[in-house]
Tab-separated table of C-alpha atoms in Angstrom:
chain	number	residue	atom	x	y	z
A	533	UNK	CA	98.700	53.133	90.777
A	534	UNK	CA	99.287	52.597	87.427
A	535	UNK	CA	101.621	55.533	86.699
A	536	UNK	CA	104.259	54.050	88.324
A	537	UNK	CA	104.531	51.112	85.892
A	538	UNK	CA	104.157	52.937	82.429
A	539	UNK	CA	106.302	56.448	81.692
A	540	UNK	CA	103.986	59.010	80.340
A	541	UNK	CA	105.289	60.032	77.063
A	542	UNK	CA	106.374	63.741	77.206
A	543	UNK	CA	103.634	66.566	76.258
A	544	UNK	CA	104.026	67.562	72.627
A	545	UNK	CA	105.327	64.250	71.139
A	546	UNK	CA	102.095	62.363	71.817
A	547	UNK	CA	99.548	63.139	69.304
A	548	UNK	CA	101.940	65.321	67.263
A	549	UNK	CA	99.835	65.766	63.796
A	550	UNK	CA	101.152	64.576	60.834
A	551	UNK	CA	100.748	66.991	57.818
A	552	UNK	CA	98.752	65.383	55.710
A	553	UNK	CA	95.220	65.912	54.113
A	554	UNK	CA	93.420	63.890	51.371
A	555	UNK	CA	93.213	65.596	47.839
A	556	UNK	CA	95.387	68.466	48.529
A	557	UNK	CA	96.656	69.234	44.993
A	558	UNK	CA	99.480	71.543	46.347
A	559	UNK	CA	100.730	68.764	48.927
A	560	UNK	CA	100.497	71.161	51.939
A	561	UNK	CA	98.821	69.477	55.114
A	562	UNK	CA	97.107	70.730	58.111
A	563	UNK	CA	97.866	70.436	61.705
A	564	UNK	CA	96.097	67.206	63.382
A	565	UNK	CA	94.903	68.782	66.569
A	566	UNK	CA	95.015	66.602	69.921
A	567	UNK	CA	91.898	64.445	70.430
A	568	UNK	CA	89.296	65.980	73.670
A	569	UNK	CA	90.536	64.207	75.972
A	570	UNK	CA	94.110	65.206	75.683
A	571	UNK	CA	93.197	68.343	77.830
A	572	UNK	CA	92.501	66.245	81.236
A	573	UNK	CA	95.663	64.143	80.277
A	574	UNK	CA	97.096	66.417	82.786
A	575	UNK	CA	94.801	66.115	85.643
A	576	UNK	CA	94.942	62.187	85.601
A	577	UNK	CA	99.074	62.791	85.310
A	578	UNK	CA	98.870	65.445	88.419
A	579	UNK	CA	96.651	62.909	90.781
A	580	UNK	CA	99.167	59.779	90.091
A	581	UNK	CA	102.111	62.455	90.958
A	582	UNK	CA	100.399	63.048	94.089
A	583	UNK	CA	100.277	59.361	94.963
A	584	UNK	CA	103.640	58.553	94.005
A	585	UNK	CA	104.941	61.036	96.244
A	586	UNK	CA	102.960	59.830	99.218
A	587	UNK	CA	104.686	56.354	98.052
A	588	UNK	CA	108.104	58.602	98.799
A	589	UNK	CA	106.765	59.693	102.003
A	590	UNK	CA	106.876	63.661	100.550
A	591	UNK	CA	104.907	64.920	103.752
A	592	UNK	CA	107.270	63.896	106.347
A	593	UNK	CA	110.284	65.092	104.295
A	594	UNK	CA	109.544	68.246	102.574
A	595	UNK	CA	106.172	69.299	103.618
A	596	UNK	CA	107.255	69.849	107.654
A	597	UNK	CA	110.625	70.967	107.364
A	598	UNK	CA	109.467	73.606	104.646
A	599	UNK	CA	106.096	74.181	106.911
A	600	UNK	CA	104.462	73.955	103.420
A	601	UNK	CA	100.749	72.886	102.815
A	602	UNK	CA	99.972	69.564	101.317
A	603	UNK	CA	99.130	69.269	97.728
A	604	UNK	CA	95.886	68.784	96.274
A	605	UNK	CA	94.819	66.946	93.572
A	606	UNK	CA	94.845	69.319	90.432
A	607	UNK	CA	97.734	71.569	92.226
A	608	UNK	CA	100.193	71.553	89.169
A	609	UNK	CA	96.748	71.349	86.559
A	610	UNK	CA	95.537	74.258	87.064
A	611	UNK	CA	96.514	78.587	87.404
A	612	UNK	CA	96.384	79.809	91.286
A	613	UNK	CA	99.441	81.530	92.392
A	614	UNK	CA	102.087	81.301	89.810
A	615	UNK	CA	104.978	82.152	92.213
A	616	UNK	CA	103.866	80.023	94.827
A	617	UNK	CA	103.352	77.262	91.539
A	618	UNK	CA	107.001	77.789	90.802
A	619	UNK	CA	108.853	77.727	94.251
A	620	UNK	CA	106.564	74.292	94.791
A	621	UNK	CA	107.948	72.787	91.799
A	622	UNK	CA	111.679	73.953	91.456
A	623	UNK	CA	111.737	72.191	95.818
A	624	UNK	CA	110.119	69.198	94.580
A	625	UNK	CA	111.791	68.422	91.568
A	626	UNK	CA	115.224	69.239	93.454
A	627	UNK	CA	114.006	67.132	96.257
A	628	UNK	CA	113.165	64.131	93.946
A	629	UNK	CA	116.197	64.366	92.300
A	630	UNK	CA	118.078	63.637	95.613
A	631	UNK	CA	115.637	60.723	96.274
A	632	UNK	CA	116.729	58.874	92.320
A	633	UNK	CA	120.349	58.990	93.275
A	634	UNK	CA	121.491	62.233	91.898
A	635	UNK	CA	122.994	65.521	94.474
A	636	UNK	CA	121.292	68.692	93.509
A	637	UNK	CA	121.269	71.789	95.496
A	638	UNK	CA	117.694	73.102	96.595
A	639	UNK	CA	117.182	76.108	94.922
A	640	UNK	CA	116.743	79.008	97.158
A	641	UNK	CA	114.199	82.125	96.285
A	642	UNK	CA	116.342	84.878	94.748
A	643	UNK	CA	118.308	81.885	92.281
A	644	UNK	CA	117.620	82.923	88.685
A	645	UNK	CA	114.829	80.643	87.412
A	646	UNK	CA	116.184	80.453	83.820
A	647	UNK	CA	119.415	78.690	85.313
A	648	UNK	CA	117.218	76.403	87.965
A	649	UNK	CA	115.321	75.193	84.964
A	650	UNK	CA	117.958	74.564	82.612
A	651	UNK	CA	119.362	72.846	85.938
A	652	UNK	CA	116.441	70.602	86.118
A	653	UNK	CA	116.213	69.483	82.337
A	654	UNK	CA	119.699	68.555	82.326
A	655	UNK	CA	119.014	66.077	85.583
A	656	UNK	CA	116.080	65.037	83.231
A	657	UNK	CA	117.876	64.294	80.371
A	658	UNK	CA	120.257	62.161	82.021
A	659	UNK	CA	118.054	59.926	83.158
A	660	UNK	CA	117.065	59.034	79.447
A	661	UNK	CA	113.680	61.124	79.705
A	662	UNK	CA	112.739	63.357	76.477
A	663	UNK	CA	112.156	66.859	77.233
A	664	UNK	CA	111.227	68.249	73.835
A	665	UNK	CA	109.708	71.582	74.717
A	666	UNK	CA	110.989	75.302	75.685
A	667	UNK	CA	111.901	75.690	79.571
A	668	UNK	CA	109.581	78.869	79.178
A	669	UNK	CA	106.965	76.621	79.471
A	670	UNK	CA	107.981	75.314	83.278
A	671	UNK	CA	108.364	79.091	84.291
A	672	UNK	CA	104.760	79.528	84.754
A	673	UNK	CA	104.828	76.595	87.900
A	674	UNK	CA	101.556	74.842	86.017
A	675	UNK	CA	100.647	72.773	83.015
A	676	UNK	CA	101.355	69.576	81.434
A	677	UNK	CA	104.992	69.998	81.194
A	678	UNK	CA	105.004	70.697	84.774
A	679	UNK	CA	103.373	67.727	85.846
A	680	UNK	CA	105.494	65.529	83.294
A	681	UNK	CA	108.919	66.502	84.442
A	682	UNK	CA	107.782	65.599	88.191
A	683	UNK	CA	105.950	62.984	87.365
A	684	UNK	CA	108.788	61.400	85.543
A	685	UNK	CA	111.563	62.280	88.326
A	686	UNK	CA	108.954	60.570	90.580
A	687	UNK	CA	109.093	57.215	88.585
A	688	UNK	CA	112.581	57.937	88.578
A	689	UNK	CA	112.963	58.064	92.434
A	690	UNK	CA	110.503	55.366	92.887
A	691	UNK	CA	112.941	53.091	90.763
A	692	UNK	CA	115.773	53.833	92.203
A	693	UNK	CA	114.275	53.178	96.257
A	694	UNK	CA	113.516	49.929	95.155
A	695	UNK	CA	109.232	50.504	95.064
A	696	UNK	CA	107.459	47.289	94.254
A	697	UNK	CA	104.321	46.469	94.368
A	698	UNK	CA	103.228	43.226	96.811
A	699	UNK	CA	100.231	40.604	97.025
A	700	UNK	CA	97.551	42.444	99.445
A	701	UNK	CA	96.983	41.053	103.156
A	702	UNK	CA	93.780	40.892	103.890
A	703	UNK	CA	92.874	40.558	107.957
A	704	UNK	CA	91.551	37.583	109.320
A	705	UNK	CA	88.339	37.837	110.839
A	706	UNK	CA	87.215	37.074	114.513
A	707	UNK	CA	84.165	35.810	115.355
A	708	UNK	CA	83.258	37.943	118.464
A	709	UNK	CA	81.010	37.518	121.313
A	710	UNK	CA	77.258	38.263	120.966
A	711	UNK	CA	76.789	41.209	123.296
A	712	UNK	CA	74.331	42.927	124.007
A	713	UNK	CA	74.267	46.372	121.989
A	714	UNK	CA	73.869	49.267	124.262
A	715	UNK	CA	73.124	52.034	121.643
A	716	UNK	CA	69.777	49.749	120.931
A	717	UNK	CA	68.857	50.466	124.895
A	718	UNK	CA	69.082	54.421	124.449
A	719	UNK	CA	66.157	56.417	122.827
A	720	UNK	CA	66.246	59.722	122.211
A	721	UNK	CA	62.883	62.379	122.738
A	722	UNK	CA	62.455	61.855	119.038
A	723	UNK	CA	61.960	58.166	119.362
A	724	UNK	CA	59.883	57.881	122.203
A	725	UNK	CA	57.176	61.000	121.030
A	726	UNK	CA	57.223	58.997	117.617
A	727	UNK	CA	56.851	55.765	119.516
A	728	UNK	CA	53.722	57.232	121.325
A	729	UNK	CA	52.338	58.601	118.431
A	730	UNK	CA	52.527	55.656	116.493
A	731	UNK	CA	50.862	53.936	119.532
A	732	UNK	CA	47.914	56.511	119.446
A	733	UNK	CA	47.592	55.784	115.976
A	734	UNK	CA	47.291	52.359	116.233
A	735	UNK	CA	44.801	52.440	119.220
A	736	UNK	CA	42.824	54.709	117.155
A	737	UNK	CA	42.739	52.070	113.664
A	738	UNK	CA	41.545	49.393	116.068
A	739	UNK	CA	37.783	49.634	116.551
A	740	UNK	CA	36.558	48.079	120.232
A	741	UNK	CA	33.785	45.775	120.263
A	742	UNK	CA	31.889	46.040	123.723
A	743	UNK	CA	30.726	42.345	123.954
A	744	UNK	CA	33.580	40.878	123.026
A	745	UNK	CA	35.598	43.394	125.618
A	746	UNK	CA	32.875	41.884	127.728
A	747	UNK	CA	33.845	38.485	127.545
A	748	UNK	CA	37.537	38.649	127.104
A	749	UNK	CA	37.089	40.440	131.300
A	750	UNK	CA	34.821	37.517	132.398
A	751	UNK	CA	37.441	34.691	131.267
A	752	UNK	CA	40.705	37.048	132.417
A	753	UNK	CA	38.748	37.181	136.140
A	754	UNK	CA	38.177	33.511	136.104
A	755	UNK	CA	40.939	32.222	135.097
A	756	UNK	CA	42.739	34.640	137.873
A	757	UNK	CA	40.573	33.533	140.379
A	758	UNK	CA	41.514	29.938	139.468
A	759	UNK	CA	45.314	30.564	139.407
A	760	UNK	CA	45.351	32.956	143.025
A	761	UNK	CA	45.124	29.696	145.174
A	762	UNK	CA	48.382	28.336	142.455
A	763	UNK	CA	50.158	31.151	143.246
A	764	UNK	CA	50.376	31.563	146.966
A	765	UNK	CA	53.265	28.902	147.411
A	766	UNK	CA	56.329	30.228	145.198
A	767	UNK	CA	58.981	27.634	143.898
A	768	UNK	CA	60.780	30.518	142.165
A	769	UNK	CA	64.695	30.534	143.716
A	770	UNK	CA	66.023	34.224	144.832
A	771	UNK	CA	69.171	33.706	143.916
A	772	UNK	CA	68.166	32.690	140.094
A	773	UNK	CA	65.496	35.921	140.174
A	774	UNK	CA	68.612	38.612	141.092
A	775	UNK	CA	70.390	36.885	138.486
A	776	UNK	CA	68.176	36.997	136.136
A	777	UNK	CA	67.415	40.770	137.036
A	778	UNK	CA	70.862	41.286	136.470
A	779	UNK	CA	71.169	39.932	133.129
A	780	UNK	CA	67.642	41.962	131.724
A	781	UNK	CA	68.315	44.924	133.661
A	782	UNK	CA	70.558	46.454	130.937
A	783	UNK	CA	68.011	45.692	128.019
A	784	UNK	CA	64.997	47.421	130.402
A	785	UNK	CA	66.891	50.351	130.713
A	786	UNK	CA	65.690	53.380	129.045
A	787	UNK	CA	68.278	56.018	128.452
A	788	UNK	CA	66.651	59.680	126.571
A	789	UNK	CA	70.093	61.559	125.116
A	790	UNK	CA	69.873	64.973	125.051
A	791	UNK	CA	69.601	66.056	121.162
A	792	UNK	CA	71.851	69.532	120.034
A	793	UNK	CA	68.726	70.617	118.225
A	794	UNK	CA	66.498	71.024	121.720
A	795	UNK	CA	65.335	74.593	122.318
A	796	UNK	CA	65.019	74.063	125.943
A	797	UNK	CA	68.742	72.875	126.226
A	798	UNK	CA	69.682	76.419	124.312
A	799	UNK	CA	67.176	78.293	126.326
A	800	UNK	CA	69.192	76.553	129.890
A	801	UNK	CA	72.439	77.175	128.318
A	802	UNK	CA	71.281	80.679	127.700
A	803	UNK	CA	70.029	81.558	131.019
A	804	UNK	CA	73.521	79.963	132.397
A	805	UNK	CA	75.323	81.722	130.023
A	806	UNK	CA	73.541	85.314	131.230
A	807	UNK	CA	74.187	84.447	134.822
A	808	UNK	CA	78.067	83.748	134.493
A	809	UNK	CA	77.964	87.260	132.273
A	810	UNK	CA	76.303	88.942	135.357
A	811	UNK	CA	78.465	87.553	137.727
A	812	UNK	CA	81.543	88.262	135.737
A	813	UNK	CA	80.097	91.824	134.698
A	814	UNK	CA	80.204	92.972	138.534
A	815	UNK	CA	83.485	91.643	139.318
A	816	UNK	CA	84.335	93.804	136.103
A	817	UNK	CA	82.833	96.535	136.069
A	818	UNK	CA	84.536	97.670	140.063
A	819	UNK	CA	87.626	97.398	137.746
A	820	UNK	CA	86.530	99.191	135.095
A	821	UNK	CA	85.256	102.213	137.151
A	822	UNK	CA	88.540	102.272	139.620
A	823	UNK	CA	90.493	102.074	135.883
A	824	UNK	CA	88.585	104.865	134.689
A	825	UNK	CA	88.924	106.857	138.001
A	826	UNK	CA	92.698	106.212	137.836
A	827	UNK	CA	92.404	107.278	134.483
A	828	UNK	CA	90.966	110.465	134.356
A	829	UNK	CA	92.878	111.562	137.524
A	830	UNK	CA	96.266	110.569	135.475
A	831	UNK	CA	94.697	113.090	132.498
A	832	UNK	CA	93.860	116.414	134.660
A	833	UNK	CA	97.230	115.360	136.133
A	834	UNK	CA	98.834	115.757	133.129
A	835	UNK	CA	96.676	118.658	131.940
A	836	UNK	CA	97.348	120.987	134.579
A	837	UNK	CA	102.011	120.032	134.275
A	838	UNK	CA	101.107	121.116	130.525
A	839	UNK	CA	100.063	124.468	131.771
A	840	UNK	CA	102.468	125.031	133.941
A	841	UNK	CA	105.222	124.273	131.592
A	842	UNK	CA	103.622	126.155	129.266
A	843	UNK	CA	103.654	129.137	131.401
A	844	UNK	CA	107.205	128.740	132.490
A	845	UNK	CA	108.484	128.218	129.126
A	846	UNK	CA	106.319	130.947	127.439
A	847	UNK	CA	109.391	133.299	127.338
A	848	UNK	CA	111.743	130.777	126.337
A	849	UNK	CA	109.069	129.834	123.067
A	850	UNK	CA	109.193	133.106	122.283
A	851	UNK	CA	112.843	133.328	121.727
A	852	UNK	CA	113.005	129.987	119.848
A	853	UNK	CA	110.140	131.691	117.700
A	854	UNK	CA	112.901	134.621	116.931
A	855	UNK	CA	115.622	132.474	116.320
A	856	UNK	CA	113.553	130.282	113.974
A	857	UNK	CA	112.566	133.655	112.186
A	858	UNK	CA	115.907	134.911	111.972
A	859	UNK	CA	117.140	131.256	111.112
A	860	UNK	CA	114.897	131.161	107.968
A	861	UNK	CA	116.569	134.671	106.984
A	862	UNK	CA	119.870	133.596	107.206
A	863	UNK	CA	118.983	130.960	105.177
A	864	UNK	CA	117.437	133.119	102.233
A	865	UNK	CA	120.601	135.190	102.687
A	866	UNK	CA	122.532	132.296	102.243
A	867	UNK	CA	121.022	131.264	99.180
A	868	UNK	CA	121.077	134.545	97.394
A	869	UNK	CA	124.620	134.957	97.980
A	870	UNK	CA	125.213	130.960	96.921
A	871	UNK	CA	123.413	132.063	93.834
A	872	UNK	CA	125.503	134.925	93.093
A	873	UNK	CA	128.959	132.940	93.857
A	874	UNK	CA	127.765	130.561	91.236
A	875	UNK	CA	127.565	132.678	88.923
A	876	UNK	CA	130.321	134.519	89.082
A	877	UNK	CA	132.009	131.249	89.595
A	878	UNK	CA	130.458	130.764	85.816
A	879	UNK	CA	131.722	133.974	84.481
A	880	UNK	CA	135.525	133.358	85.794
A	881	UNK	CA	135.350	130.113	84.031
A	882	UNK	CA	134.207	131.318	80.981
A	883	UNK	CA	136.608	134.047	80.897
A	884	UNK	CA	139.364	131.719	82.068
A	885	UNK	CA	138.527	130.061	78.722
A	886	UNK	CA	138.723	132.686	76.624
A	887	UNK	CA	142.332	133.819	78.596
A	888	UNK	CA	143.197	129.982	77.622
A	889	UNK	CA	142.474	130.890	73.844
A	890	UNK	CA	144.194	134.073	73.550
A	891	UNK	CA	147.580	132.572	75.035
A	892	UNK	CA	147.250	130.054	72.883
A	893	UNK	CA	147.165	132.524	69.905
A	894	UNK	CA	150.184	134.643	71.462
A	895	UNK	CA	152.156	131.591	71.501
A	896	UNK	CA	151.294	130.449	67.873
A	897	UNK	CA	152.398	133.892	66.600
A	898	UNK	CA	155.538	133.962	68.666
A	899	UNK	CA	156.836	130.947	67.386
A	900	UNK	CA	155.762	131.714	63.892
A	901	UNK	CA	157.815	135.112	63.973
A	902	UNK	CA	160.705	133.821	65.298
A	903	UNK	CA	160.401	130.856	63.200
A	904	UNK	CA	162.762	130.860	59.768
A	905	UNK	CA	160.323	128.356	58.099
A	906	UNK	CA	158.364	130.722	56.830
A	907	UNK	CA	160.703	132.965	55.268
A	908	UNK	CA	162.119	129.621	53.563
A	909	UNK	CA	158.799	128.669	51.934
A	910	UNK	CA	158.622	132.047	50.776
A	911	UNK	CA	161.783	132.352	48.884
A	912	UNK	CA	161.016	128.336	47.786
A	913	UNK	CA	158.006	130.125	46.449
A	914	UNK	CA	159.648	132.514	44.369
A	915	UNK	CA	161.807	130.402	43.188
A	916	UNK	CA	159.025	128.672	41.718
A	917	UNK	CA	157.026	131.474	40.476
A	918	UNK	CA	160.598	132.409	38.445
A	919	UNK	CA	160.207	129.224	37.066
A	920	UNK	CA	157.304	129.477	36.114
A	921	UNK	CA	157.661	132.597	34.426
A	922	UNK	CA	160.386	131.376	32.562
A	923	UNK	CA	158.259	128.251	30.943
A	924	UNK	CA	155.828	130.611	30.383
A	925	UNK	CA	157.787	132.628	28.375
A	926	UNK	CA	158.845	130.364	26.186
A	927	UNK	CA	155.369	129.163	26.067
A	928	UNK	CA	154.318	132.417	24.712
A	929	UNK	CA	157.341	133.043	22.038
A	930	UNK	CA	156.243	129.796	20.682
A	931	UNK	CA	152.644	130.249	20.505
A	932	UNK	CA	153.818	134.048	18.848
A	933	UNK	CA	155.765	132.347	16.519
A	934	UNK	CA	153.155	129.510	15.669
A	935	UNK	CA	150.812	132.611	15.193
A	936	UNK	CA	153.009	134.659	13.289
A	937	UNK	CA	153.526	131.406	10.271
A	938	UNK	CA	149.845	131.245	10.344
A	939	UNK	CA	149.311	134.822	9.575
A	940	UNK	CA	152.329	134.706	7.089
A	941	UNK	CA	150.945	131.050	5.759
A	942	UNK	CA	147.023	132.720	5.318
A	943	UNK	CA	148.559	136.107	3.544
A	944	UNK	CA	150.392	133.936	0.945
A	945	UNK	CA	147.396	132.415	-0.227
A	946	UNK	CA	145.601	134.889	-0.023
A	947	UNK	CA	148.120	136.698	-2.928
A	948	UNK	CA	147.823	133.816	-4.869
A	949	UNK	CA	144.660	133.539	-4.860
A	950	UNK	CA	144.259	137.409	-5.862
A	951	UNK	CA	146.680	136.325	-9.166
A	952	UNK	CA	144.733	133.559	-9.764
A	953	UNK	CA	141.659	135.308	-10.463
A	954	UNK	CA	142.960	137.795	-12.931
A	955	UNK	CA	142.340	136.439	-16.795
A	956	UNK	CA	144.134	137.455	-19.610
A	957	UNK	CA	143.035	139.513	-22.545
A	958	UNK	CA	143.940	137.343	-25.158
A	959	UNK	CA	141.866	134.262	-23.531
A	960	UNK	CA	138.989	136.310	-23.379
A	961	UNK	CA	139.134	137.187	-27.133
A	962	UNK	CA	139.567	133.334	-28.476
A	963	UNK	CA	136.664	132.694	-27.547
């Protein structure tokens, strides 16, 4: 497992483009995207998480006490059931951060996920691992960033058991017995009809010759007639024969298995199968009928006490009919008049109000009236309006005055300019 020896480096760092681009006159770059293969990065991250946490024995000790299902091998890689996704990965990571050394609480289904994340990171951090991303991106339960942060808390875990990796043993080989193989002594109907046909087939490539079948007879009866006198005196011991019986026996026996595929072994099992349904379907069907018979006696039964009662309590129906009727009356009664109290209620507020208001008023004037303020701003005001008409007074004496000089001031030269116009006699005639 080679994850174990080599931390991934976290998604987002690696292959981070450099802003660059060759004769750019403005010096602005363009993002470097990830090479192809940086989209299965994941996949070959999620199957080493999966053996690292068989390495930390995960089934035993969070799969059955959690009843969860196992994980498969692109669980974390790819979109299925994002809630599930999430639960799976906030109980591992908090699992695997127990195994590296560290106490962390499991997180339980209604915890805020925001807070479980930021949890989780932190614990990450600490042990020196980069996590240069947004925790938004672990709140889905699938991805890259998923699979890093576990994968990394795995190595984590893995470091802190003690997890090394040893020479293999390889087991030593026994040289065993030569037996003989039973499975070579049983033939199934296949073999033996191919067996036959390929004997047929065979007869039928060989072509007979009649004088040589001719001649191969005459030797076969002489030389039997020559050997019958050898053979009546047997040196042959029994006790060697049975043993030797004994040790072919199991390689002449010839044992056909029955083959699933047969149609005469479905057509048995069929015709077995309908006899055990007849059987079964009289034994049943004496149930059935005393069932029904029980049955339908229990219905008319309980037909014929419906009857009755409703005869008996015909009267009695009746009545509740009337007091239903005059029930639902009431209740339209009851809701007029709860209509009308309301709004009278609304009225005596509203006029309350007003009463509020005009007491209000009566008490404003009352104090006012019996109040001396007022009559002490009014003689403050006349006071001031005496003033008043004193400066103005003055004010216009002087502007009479002022008016009066001009008048005088404008009739002065107006006389002098009357005198100055008038020439005398004696000017006039020196000229």
């Amino acid at each position: 497992m080679a994850g174990a020896a080599s931390a991934p480096s976290p998604p987002g760092t690696e292959d981070t483009a450099a802003r660059t681009r060759g004769g750019d006159a403005a010096g602005e770059g363009l993002y470097v995207e990830r090479g192809p293969g940086a989209a299965y990065h994941m996949f070959v991250v999620m199957e080493d998480l999966v053996e690292k946490l068989k390495l930390l024995s995960y089934e035993e000790e969070i799969l059955r006490r959690n009843n969860l299902k196992p994980l498969s091998r692109h669980y974390f890689a790819l979109p299925t059931n994002p809630g599930e996704q999430f639960y799976m990965f906030c109980t591992l990571a908090a699992w695997l951060i127990n195994k590296a050394g560290c106490p962390f609480e499991q997180p339980q289904e209604y915890d805020d996920p925001n807070a479980t994340i930021s949890n989780i990171l932190s614990e990450l951090r600490s042990f020196g691992r980069s996590a240069d991303f947004p925790p938004s991106k672990l709140k889905s339960g699938h991805g890259e960033h998923v699979c890093y942060v576990l994968d990394c808390l795995a190595e984590e875990s893995l470091k802190y058991v003690g997890f090394s990796w040893k020479r293999p043993v390889y087991p030593v080989e026994e040289l065993e017995e030569e037996t003989v193989p039973e499975d070579d002594a049983e033939l199934t109907v296949n073999k033996v009809e191919e067996e036959i046909v390929e004997e047929e087939t065979d007869n039928e490539e060989n072509f007979i010759d009649l004088n040589v079948l001719k001649a191969q007879t005459y030797r076969l009866e002489m030389n039997e007639s020559a050997k019958q006198e050898d053979i009546l005196e047997s040196t042959t011991d029994a006790a060697e024969w049975n043993l030797e019986v004994e040790r072919v026996l199991p390689q002449l026996k010839v044992t056909i298995r029955t083959d699933n595929k047969d149609w005469r072994i479905h057509v048995d099992q069929m015709h077995q199968h309908k006899s055990e349904i007849e059987s079964a379907l009289k034994e049943t069907k004496g149930f059935l009928d005393k069932l029904h018979s029980e049955i339908s006696r229990t219905l008319e039964k309980i037909s014929s006490r419906e009857k009755y009662i409703n005869n008996q309590l015909e009267h009695l129906v009746q009545e509740y009919r009337a007091a239903q009727a005059q029930l639902s009356e009431a209740r339209e009664r009851y809701q007029q008049g709860n209509g009308g109290v309301t709004e009278r209620t609304r009225t005596l507020s509203e006029i309350t109000e007003e009463l509020e208001k005009v007491k209000l008023e009566t008490e404003e004037k009352g104090s006012s009236m019996t109040d001396g303020a007022p009559l002490v701003k009014i003689k403050q005001s006349l006071t001031k309006l005496k003033q008043e008409t004193v400066q103005m007074d003055i004010r216009i004496g002087v502007v009479e005055h002022t008016l009066l000089q001009s008048k005088l001031k404008e009739k002065s030269n107006m006389t002098r300019d009357m005198h100055a116009t008038i020439i005398p006699e004696s000017a006039i005639g020196s000229y």
